[in-house]
mmCIF file of C-alpha atoms in Angstrom:
data_model
loop_
_atom_site.group_PDB
_atom_site.id
_atom_site.type_symbol
_atom_site.label_atom_id
_atom_site.label_comp_id
_atom_site.label_asym_id
_atom_site.label_seq_id
_atom_site.Cartn_x
_atom_site.Cartn_y
_atom_site.Cartn_z
ATOM 1 C CA MET N 1 10.312 18.937 14.919
ATOM 2 C CA SER N 2 13.382 17.448 16.676
ATOM 3 C CA SER N 3 13.716 14.443 14.710
ATOM 4 C CA GLY N 4 15.293 14.281 10.945
ATOM 5 C CA PHE N 5 13.003 12.229 9.969
ATOM 6 C CA ALA N 6 9.883 14.312 10.766
ATOM 7 C CA LEU N 7 7.572 15.285 8.031
ATOM 8 C CA GLY N 8 7.692 18.770 9.343
ATOM 9 C CA ASN N 9 8.989 22.202 8.104
ATOM 10 C CA ASN N 10 12.751 20.952 8.026
ATOM 11 C CA ARG N 11 13.446 19.186 5.356
ATOM 12 C CA PRO N 12 15.644 15.829 5.146
ATOM 13 C CA GLN N 13 18.503 15.957 3.288
ATOM 14 C CA TRP N 14 17.817 12.510 1.539
ATOM 15 C CA ALA N 15 14.290 13.911 0.605
ATOM 16 C CA ASP N 16 16.365 15.314 -2.195
ATOM 17 C CA TRP N 17 17.404 11.771 -3.754
ATOM 18 C CA HIS N 18 13.671 12.734 -6.050
ATOM 19 C CA PHE N 19 14.745 9.447 -8.464
ATOM 20 C CA ALA N 20 16.194 7.075 -6.027
ATOM 21 C CA LEU N 21 13.555 7.191 -3.381
ATOM 22 C CA PRO N 22 10.228 6.115 -6.230
ATOM 23 C CA LEU N 23 12.027 3.457 -7.115
ATOM 24 C CA LEU N 24 13.075 1.956 -3.812
ATOM 25 C CA PHE N 25 9.405 2.688 -2.618
ATOM 26 C CA VAL N 26 8.423 0.651 -5.812
ATOM 27 C CA VAL N 27 10.511 -2.296 -5.405
ATOM 28 C CA LEU N 28 9.548 -2.425 -0.993
ATOM 29 C CA TYR N 29 5.817 -1.845 -1.796
ATOM 30 C CA GLY N 30 5.714 -3.732 -4.487
ATOM 31 C CA SER N 31 7.307 -6.995 -2.851
ATOM 32 C CA GLY N 32 4.556 -6.694 -0.121
ATOM 33 C CA PHE N 33 2.080 -8.810 -2.614
ATOM 34 C CA VAL N 34 4.668 -11.230 -2.982
ATOM 35 C CA GLY N 35 5.491 -11.179 0.429
ATOM 36 C CA ALA N 36 1.899 -11.838 1.318
ATOM 37 C CA LYS N 37 1.511 -14.885 -1.044
ATOM 38 C CA LEU N 38 4.845 -16.312 1.107
ATOM 39 C CA GLY N 39 3.566 -15.908 4.134
ATOM 40 C CA LEU N 40 -0.198 -16.556 4.188
ATOM 41 C CA PRO N 41 -0.092 -20.565 3.680
ATOM 42 C CA ASP N 42 0.980 -20.307 7.530
ATOM 43 C CA ALA N 43 -1.626 -18.170 9.084
ATOM 44 C CA GLY N 44 -4.556 -16.451 8.237
ATOM 45 C CA PRO N 45 -4.463 -12.726 6.760
ATOM 46 C CA PHE N 46 -5.273 -11.266 9.485
ATOM 47 C CA THR N 47 -3.335 -13.195 12.054
ATOM 48 C CA PHE N 48 -0.506 -12.379 9.848
ATOM 49 C CA LEU N 49 -1.136 -8.871 9.328
ATOM 50 C CA ALA N 50 -1.646 -8.299 13.426
ATOM 51 C CA LEU N 51 1.941 -9.832 14.287
ATOM 52 C CA ARG N 52 3.136 -7.728 11.117
ATOM 53 C CA PHE N 53 1.517 -4.499 12.234
ATOM 54 C CA ALA N 54 2.714 -5.403 16.249
ATOM 55 C CA LEU N 55 6.110 -6.148 15.455
ATOM 56 C CA ALA N 56 6.142 -2.795 13.234
ATOM 57 C CA SER N 57 4.906 -1.021 16.056
ATOM 58 C CA ILE N 58 7.413 -1.804 18.813
ATOM 59 C CA ILE N 59 10.379 -1.600 16.518
ATOM 60 C CA MET N 60 9.486 2.059 15.540
ATOM 61 C CA VAL N 61 8.249 2.656 19.362
ATOM 62 C CA VAL N 62 11.794 1.464 20.170
ATOM 63 C CA ILE N 63 13.658 3.909 17.906
ATOM 64 C CA ALA N 64 11.204 6.760 18.574
ATOM 65 C CA LEU N 65 12.571 6.397 22.126
ATOM 66 C CA ALA N 66 15.905 6.301 21.353
ATOM 67 C CA ILE N 67 15.779 9.240 19.033
ATOM 68 C CA LYS N 68 13.557 11.536 21.802
ATOM 69 C CA ALA N 69 11.273 12.154 18.443
ATOM 70 C CA PRO N 70 8.271 14.484 19.239
ATOM 71 C CA TRP N 71 4.770 12.573 19.702
ATOM 72 C CA PRO N 72 1.553 14.370 18.611
ATOM 73 C CA THR N 73 0.119 16.866 21.457
ATOM 74 C CA THR N 74 -3.300 17.415 20.641
ATOM 75 C CA PRO N 75 -6.251 14.756 20.147
ATOM 76 C CA LYS N 76 -7.011 15.921 17.001
ATOM 77 C CA GLU N 77 -3.333 14.621 15.794
ATOM 78 C CA TRP N 78 -3.766 11.444 17.207
ATOM 79 C CA LEU N 79 -7.192 10.956 15.393
ATOM 80 C CA HIS N 80 -5.875 12.138 12.309
ATOM 81 C CA ILE N 81 -2.648 9.867 12.195
ATOM 82 C CA ALA N 82 -4.649 6.857 13.369
ATOM 83 C CA GLY N 83 -7.533 7.860 10.808
ATOM 84 C CA ALA N 84 -4.983 7.961 7.924
ATOM 85 C CA GLY N 85 -3.403 5.017 8.673
ATOM 86 C CA PHE N 86 -6.310 2.650 9.456
ATOM 87 C CA PHE N 87 -7.831 3.519 5.667
ATOM 88 C CA GLY N 88 -3.939 3.641 3.960
ATOM 89 C CA VAL N 89 -2.231 0.617 5.810
ATOM 90 C CA GLY N 90 -5.569 -1.382 7.428
ATOM 91 C CA VAL N 91 -8.249 -1.336 4.832
ATOM 92 C CA PHE N 92 -5.733 -1.679 2.378
ATOM 93 C CA SER N 93 -3.551 -4.493 3.869
ATOM 94 C CA ALA N 94 -6.517 -6.510 4.948
ATOM 95 C CA ALA N 95 -8.068 -6.101 1.625
ATOM 96 C CA ALA N 96 -5.098 -7.090 -0.468
ATOM 97 C CA PHE N 97 -4.297 -10.247 1.644
ATOM 98 C CA SER N 98 -7.552 -11.392 1.745
ATOM 99 C CA SER N 99 -7.609 -11.182 -2.116
ATOM 100 C CA ILE N 100 -4.664 -12.649 -2.181
ATOM 101 C CA ALA N 101 -5.452 -15.498 0.173
ATOM 102 C CA LEU N 102 -8.714 -16.372 -2.133
ATOM 103 C CA GLY N 103 -6.327 -16.627 -5.286
ATOM 104 C CA VAL N 104 -5.763 -13.516 -6.797
ATOM 105 C CA PRO N 105 -2.206 -13.667 -8.198
ATOM 106 C CA PRO N 106 0.042 -11.013 -6.463
ATOM 107 C CA ALA N 107 0.728 -9.224 -9.882
ATOM 108 C CA VAL N 108 -2.857 -9.078 -10.338
ATOM 109 C CA SER N 109 -3.765 -7.684 -7.076
ATOM 110 C CA ALA N 110 -1.083 -4.950 -7.481
ATOM 111 C CA LEU N 111 -2.409 -4.027 -10.894
ATOM 112 C CA ILE N 112 -6.016 -3.554 -9.541
ATOM 113 C CA VAL N 113 -4.024 -1.375 -6.644
ATOM 114 C CA ALA N 114 -2.314 0.247 -9.467
ATOM 115 C CA LEU N 115 -5.227 2.344 -10.506
ATOM 116 C CA ASN N 116 -4.770 4.678 -6.945
ATOM 117 C CA PRO N 117 -2.765 7.422 -9.317
ATOM 118 C CA ILE N 118 -6.148 7.649 -10.943
ATOM 119 C CA VAL N 119 -8.304 7.140 -8.092
ATOM 120 C CA VAL N 120 -6.433 9.767 -6.259
ATOM 121 C CA ALA N 121 -5.923 12.343 -9.040
ATOM 122 C CA LEU N 122 -9.719 12.665 -9.368
ATOM 123 C CA ALA N 123 -10.658 13.125 -5.861
ATOM 124 C CA ALA N 124 -7.562 15.756 -5.312
ATOM 125 C CA GLY N 125 -9.313 18.217 -7.090
ATOM 126 C CA PRO N 126 -12.391 19.047 -5.387
ATOM 127 C CA LEU N 127 -10.611 17.543 -1.756
ATOM 128 C CA LEU N 128 -7.566 19.085 -2.060
ATOM 129 C CA GLY N 129 -7.644 21.811 -4.569
ATOM 130 C CA GLU N 130 -5.097 19.871 -7.209
ATOM 131 C CA ARG N 131 -6.202 20.350 -10.953
ATOM 132 C CA THR N 132 -7.586 17.723 -12.531
ATOM 133 C CA ASN N 133 -8.445 17.373 -16.638
ATOM 134 C CA TYR N 134 -9.796 15.063 -19.570
ATOM 135 C CA ARG N 135 -6.705 13.234 -19.777
ATOM 136 C CA GLN N 136 -7.446 11.476 -16.182
ATOM 137 C CA LEU N 137 -11.138 10.634 -17.087
ATOM 138 C CA LEU N 138 -9.616 8.963 -20.167
ATOM 139 C CA GLY N 139 -6.379 7.312 -18.350
ATOM 140 C CA LEU N 140 -9.240 5.995 -15.900
ATOM 141 C CA LEU N 141 -10.994 4.115 -18.814
ATOM 142 C CA LEU N 142 -7.934 2.602 -20.113
ATOM 143 C CA GLY N 143 -6.808 1.791 -16.862
ATOM 144 C CA PHE N 144 -10.100 -0.147 -16.299
ATOM 145 C CA CYS N 145 -9.930 -1.557 -19.397
ATOM 146 C CA GLY N 146 -6.428 -3.054 -18.833
ATOM 147 C CA VAL N 147 -7.784 -4.647 -15.679
ATOM 148 C CA TYR N 148 -10.266 -6.171 -18.120
ATOM 149 C CA LEU N 149 -7.981 -7.559 -19.652
ATOM 150 C CA VAL N 150 -6.372 -9.450 -16.954
ATOM 151 C CA LEU N 151 -9.184 -10.818 -15.521
ATOM 152 C CA ARG N 152 -11.689 -11.658 -18.379
ATOM 153 C CA ASP N 153 -10.964 -15.368 -18.551
ATOM 154 C CA ARG N 154 -12.328 -15.606 -14.656
ATOM 155 C CA LEU N 155 -14.264 -12.486 -14.334
ATOM 156 C CA GLY N 156 -18.036 -13.854 -13.955
ATOM 157 C CA ILE N 157 -17.204 -17.619 -14.159
ATOM 158 C CA ASP N 158 -15.628 -18.220 -10.691
ATOM 159 C CA ALA N 159 -17.683 -16.435 -8.236
ATOM 160 C CA GLY N 160 -15.130 -16.864 -5.960
ATOM 161 C CA TYR N 161 -12.311 -15.171 -7.668
ATOM 162 C CA THR N 162 -14.774 -12.468 -8.591
ATOM 163 C CA THR N 163 -14.818 -11.456 -4.903
ATOM 164 C CA ALA N 164 -11.413 -11.957 -4.095
ATOM 165 C CA VAL N 165 -10.727 -9.133 -7.186
ATOM 166 C CA LEU N 166 -13.366 -7.332 -5.465
ATOM 167 C CA LEU N 167 -11.524 -7.336 -1.977
ATOM 168 C CA SER N 168 -8.132 -6.280 -4.393
ATOM 169 C CA VAL N 169 -10.884 -3.147 -5.400
ATOM 170 C CA LEU N 170 -11.723 -2.534 -1.872
ATOM 171 C CA ALA N 171 -7.752 -2.181 -1.074
ATOM 172 C CA LEU N 172 -7.479 0.273 -3.810
ATOM 173 C CA LEU N 173 -10.250 2.520 -2.547
ATOM 174 C CA GLY N 174 -8.582 2.070 1.195
ATOM 175 C CA LEU N 175 -4.930 3.194 -0.197
ATOM 176 C CA ALA N 176 -6.583 6.217 -2.145
ATOM 177 C CA VAL N 177 -8.869 7.581 0.859
ATOM 178 C CA GLY N 178 -5.546 6.799 3.419
ATOM 179 C CA ASN N 179 -3.367 9.112 0.885
ATOM 180 C CA LEU N 180 -5.970 11.640 0.528
ATOM 181 C CA TYR N 181 -6.314 11.890 4.289
ATOM 182 C CA GLN N 182 -2.575 11.873 5.107
ATOM 183 C CA LYS N 183 -2.141 14.624 2.750
ATOM 184 C CA LYS N 184 -4.809 16.565 3.840
ATOM 185 C CA HIS N 185 -4.239 16.451 7.860
ATOM 186 C CA CYS N 186 -1.114 14.254 8.685
ATOM 187 C CA THR N 187 1.861 16.065 6.679
ATOM 188 C CA SER N 188 3.612 17.169 9.847
ATOM 189 C CA MET N 189 3.780 13.677 11.741
ATOM 190 C CA ASN N 190 6.810 12.341 12.474
ATOM 191 C CA LEU N 191 7.952 9.149 10.800
ATOM 192 C CA PHE N 192 8.385 7.383 13.671
ATOM 193 C CA THR N 193 5.956 8.356 16.525
ATOM 194 C CA GLY N 194 2.840 8.630 14.067
ATOM 195 C CA GLY N 195 4.378 5.505 12.158
ATOM 196 C CA ALA N 196 4.049 3.521 15.559
ATOM 197 C CA LEU N 197 0.219 5.319 16.321
ATOM 198 C CA GLN N 198 -0.754 3.914 12.808
ATOM 199 C CA CYS N 199 0.695 0.380 13.254
ATOM 200 C CA CYS N 200 -0.802 -0.239 16.656
ATOM 201 C CA VAL N 201 -4.142 0.915 15.286
ATOM 202 C CA CYS N 202 -3.774 -1.192 12.415
ATOM 203 C CA ALA N 203 -2.552 -4.474 15.013
ATOM 204 C CA LEU N 204 -5.441 -3.885 17.137
ATOM 205 C CA ALA N 205 -7.867 -3.678 13.857
ATOM 206 C CA MET N 206 -6.322 -6.705 12.486
ATOM 207 C CA SER N 207 -6.711 -8.952 15.977
ATOM 208 C CA ALA N 208 -10.267 -8.061 16.256
ATOM 209 C CA GLY N 209 -10.618 -9.184 12.544
ATOM 210 C CA MET N 210 -8.209 -12.576 13.112
ATOM 211 C CA THR N 211 -11.207 -13.540 16.018
ATOM 212 C CA ILE N 212 -13.745 -13.168 13.995
ATOM 213 C CA PHE N 213 -12.335 -14.725 10.260
ATOM 214 C CA ASP N 214 -9.353 -16.222 10.685
ATOM 215 C CA GLU N 215 -8.969 -20.448 12.092
ATOM 216 C CA GLY N 216 -6.273 -22.271 12.756
ATOM 217 C CA PRO N 217 -2.551 -22.111 14.339
ATOM 218 C CA VAL N 218 0.315 -19.995 13.033
ATOM 219 C CA HIS N 219 2.743 -22.495 11.495
ATOM 220 C CA TRP N 220 6.361 -20.680 12.548
ATOM 221 C CA THR N 221 8.305 -22.195 9.237
ATOM 222 C CA THR N 222 11.167 -20.583 7.666
ATOM 223 C CA GLU N 223 9.148 -19.039 5.050
ATOM 224 C CA PHE N 224 6.604 -17.248 7.331
ATOM 225 C CA MET N 225 9.224 -15.766 9.237
ATOM 226 C CA VAL N 226 10.916 -14.608 6.772
ATOM 227 C CA ALA N 227 7.704 -12.611 5.283
ATOM 228 C CA TRP N 228 6.858 -11.415 8.753
ATOM 229 C CA PHE N 229 9.914 -9.588 8.979
ATOM 230 C CA TRP N 230 10.343 -8.583 5.854
ATOM 231 C CA MET N 231 6.838 -6.968 5.594
ATOM 232 C CA ALA N 232 7.077 -5.499 9.243
ATOM 233 C CA ILE N 233 10.801 -4.074 8.366
ATOM 234 C CA ALA N 234 10.914 -3.307 4.876
ATOM 235 C CA VAL N 235 7.160 -3.071 3.542
ATOM 236 C CA SER N 236 5.583 -1.395 7.193
ATOM 237 C CA ILE N 237 8.551 0.539 8.211
ATOM 238 C CA GLY N 238 10.510 0.944 5.497
ATOM 239 C CA ALA N 239 8.079 1.531 2.070
ATOM 240 C CA VAL N 240 5.701 3.630 3.791
ATOM 241 C CA SER N 241 7.730 5.685 5.461
ATOM 242 C CA ILE N 242 9.141 6.779 1.959
ATOM 243 C CA LEU N 243 5.609 7.097 0.619
ATOM 244 C CA TYR N 244 5.199 9.901 3.343
ATOM 245 C CA ILE N 245 8.139 11.768 2.801
ATOM 246 C CA MET N 246 7.135 11.414 -1.193
ATOM 247 C CA ILE N 247 3.660 12.849 0.083
ATOM 248 C CA ARG N 248 4.980 15.474 2.107
ATOM 249 C CA ARG N 249 7.164 16.924 -0.754
ATOM 250 C CA ALA N 250 4.374 17.219 -3.459
ATOM 251 C CA GLU N 251 0.828 16.865 -4.968
ATOM 252 C CA VAL N 252 -0.600 13.265 -3.877
ATOM 253 C CA SER N 253 -1.373 13.348 -7.119
ATOM 254 C CA ARG N 254 1.693 12.702 -8.271
ATOM 255 C CA VAL N 255 3.302 10.709 -5.460
ATOM 256 C CA ALA N 256 0.006 8.227 -6.675
ATOM 257 C CA SER N 257 1.860 7.758 -10.504
ATOM 258 C CA VAL N 258 4.812 5.453 -9.231
ATOM 259 C CA PHE N 259 2.206 3.176 -8.110
ATOM 260 C CA PHE N 260 1.755 2.269 -11.984
ATOM 261 C CA LEU N 261 5.169 0.103 -11.643
ATOM 262 C CA MET N 262 4.483 -1.483 -8.563
ATOM 263 C CA PRO N 263 2.431 -4.336 -11.018
ATOM 264 C CA VAL N 264 5.898 -4.914 -12.963
ATOM 265 C CA SER N 265 7.829 -5.261 -9.486
ATOM 266 C CA ALA N 266 5.468 -7.631 -8.035
ATOM 267 C CA ALA N 267 5.132 -9.965 -10.963
ATOM 268 C CA VAL N 268 9.252 -10.009 -11.907
ATOM 269 C CA ILE N 269 9.538 -10.850 -7.838
ATOM 270 C CA ALA N 270 6.888 -13.329 -8.060
ATOM 271 C CA TYR N 271 8.196 -14.636 -11.293
ATOM 272 C CA ALA N 272 11.645 -15.219 -9.444
ATOM 273 C CA LEU N 273 10.323 -16.877 -6.293
ATOM 274 C CA PHE N 274 7.230 -19.112 -7.062
ATOM 275 C CA GLY N 275 7.843 -19.394 -11.181
ATOM 276 C CA GLN N 276 4.125 -17.744 -11.476
ATOM 277 C CA ALA N 277 4.307 -16.190 -14.671
ATOM 278 C CA LEU N 278 1.354 -14.034 -16.394
ATOM 279 C CA THR N 279 -0.261 -15.053 -19.752
ATOM 280 C CA ALA N 280 0.025 -12.882 -22.746
ATOM 281 C CA SER N 281 -3.228 -11.282 -22.469
ATOM 282 C CA ALA N 282 -2.573 -10.520 -19.103
ATOM 283 C CA PHE N 283 0.449 -8.956 -20.014
ATOM 284 C CA LEU N 284 -1.199 -6.904 -22.814
ATOM 285 C CA GLY N 285 -3.727 -5.693 -20.113
ATOM 286 C CA MET N 286 -0.921 -4.901 -17.982
ATOM 287 C CA GLY N 287 0.811 -2.434 -20.504
ATOM 288 C CA VAL N 288 -2.970 -0.955 -21.315
ATOM 289 C CA THR N 289 -3.528 0.024 -17.444
ATOM 290 C CA VAL N 290 0.134 1.386 -17.463
ATOM 291 C CA ALA N 291 -0.298 3.846 -20.137
ATOM 292 C CA GLY N 292 -3.626 4.745 -18.732
ATOM 293 C CA VAL N 293 -2.043 5.770 -15.261
ATOM 294 C CA MET N 294 0.849 7.680 -17.330
ATOM 295 C CA LEU N 295 -1.486 9.232 -19.709
ATOM 296 C CA ALA N 296 -3.967 10.536 -16.450
ATOM 297 C CA GLN N 297 -0.865 12.125 -14.909
ATOM 298 C CA ARG N 298 0.248 13.959 -17.636
ATOM 299 C CA ARG N 299 -0.241 18.267 -17.087
#
């Protein structure tokens, strides 16, 4: 790869920031759940996402052309990169945004997605040959117990809320599939050309969803513009690029462990912007979930 930002054999110097990169990723990725809540009052979830991915793909194409980054050379590479992006970025984002649009608080959606480390760890054994153990099963049980504590007051009583929660579960599964696929087939892709391709695929998919599910115009308010640019640049380009760097440099199950901090990040940002506080039961459930994920990541 000719670009220093490629995920190839030439290791980027800034990939040595083992401590800084995960923390930066958690803040940026966690902010995406709050960014969804900020922008969704002014556009449908698929419309918002179509605009977000379109902007991100344009920016990454411009950067790729400016630095003469290499593009995939075979149809197989194109398909693998597109597939990883469709699940890990597209399915995840569409399900998470729809869940938040239907009333799930950003921190709760982030908490459900925080089970990603356990799902990935359990699947990485048979799929990627990474070792799994009994702690991961116990961690999975604790994680689901924690999520239940957060959601128990409304699950089964409010059918609409239950559907919204299931969409967050779909987001979790999409992210896990995308992470595993990225690790298996796309670790050598260039960040900007590969990222541009993935965002373009997602923009097309979200445009199709927009025509089917969304109604009404986009309200170009200041809040929407801030959310749009933040989600496109900080999350779609910044956070996802950091995630792919970490996946390239480590076992995918270990990389996924940083997701357990996302509910905390989303909760802090949501409280600062919207005054949206969680109950004592929710904080207890969050703690149990974090403990479960941490236990599952022990070797």
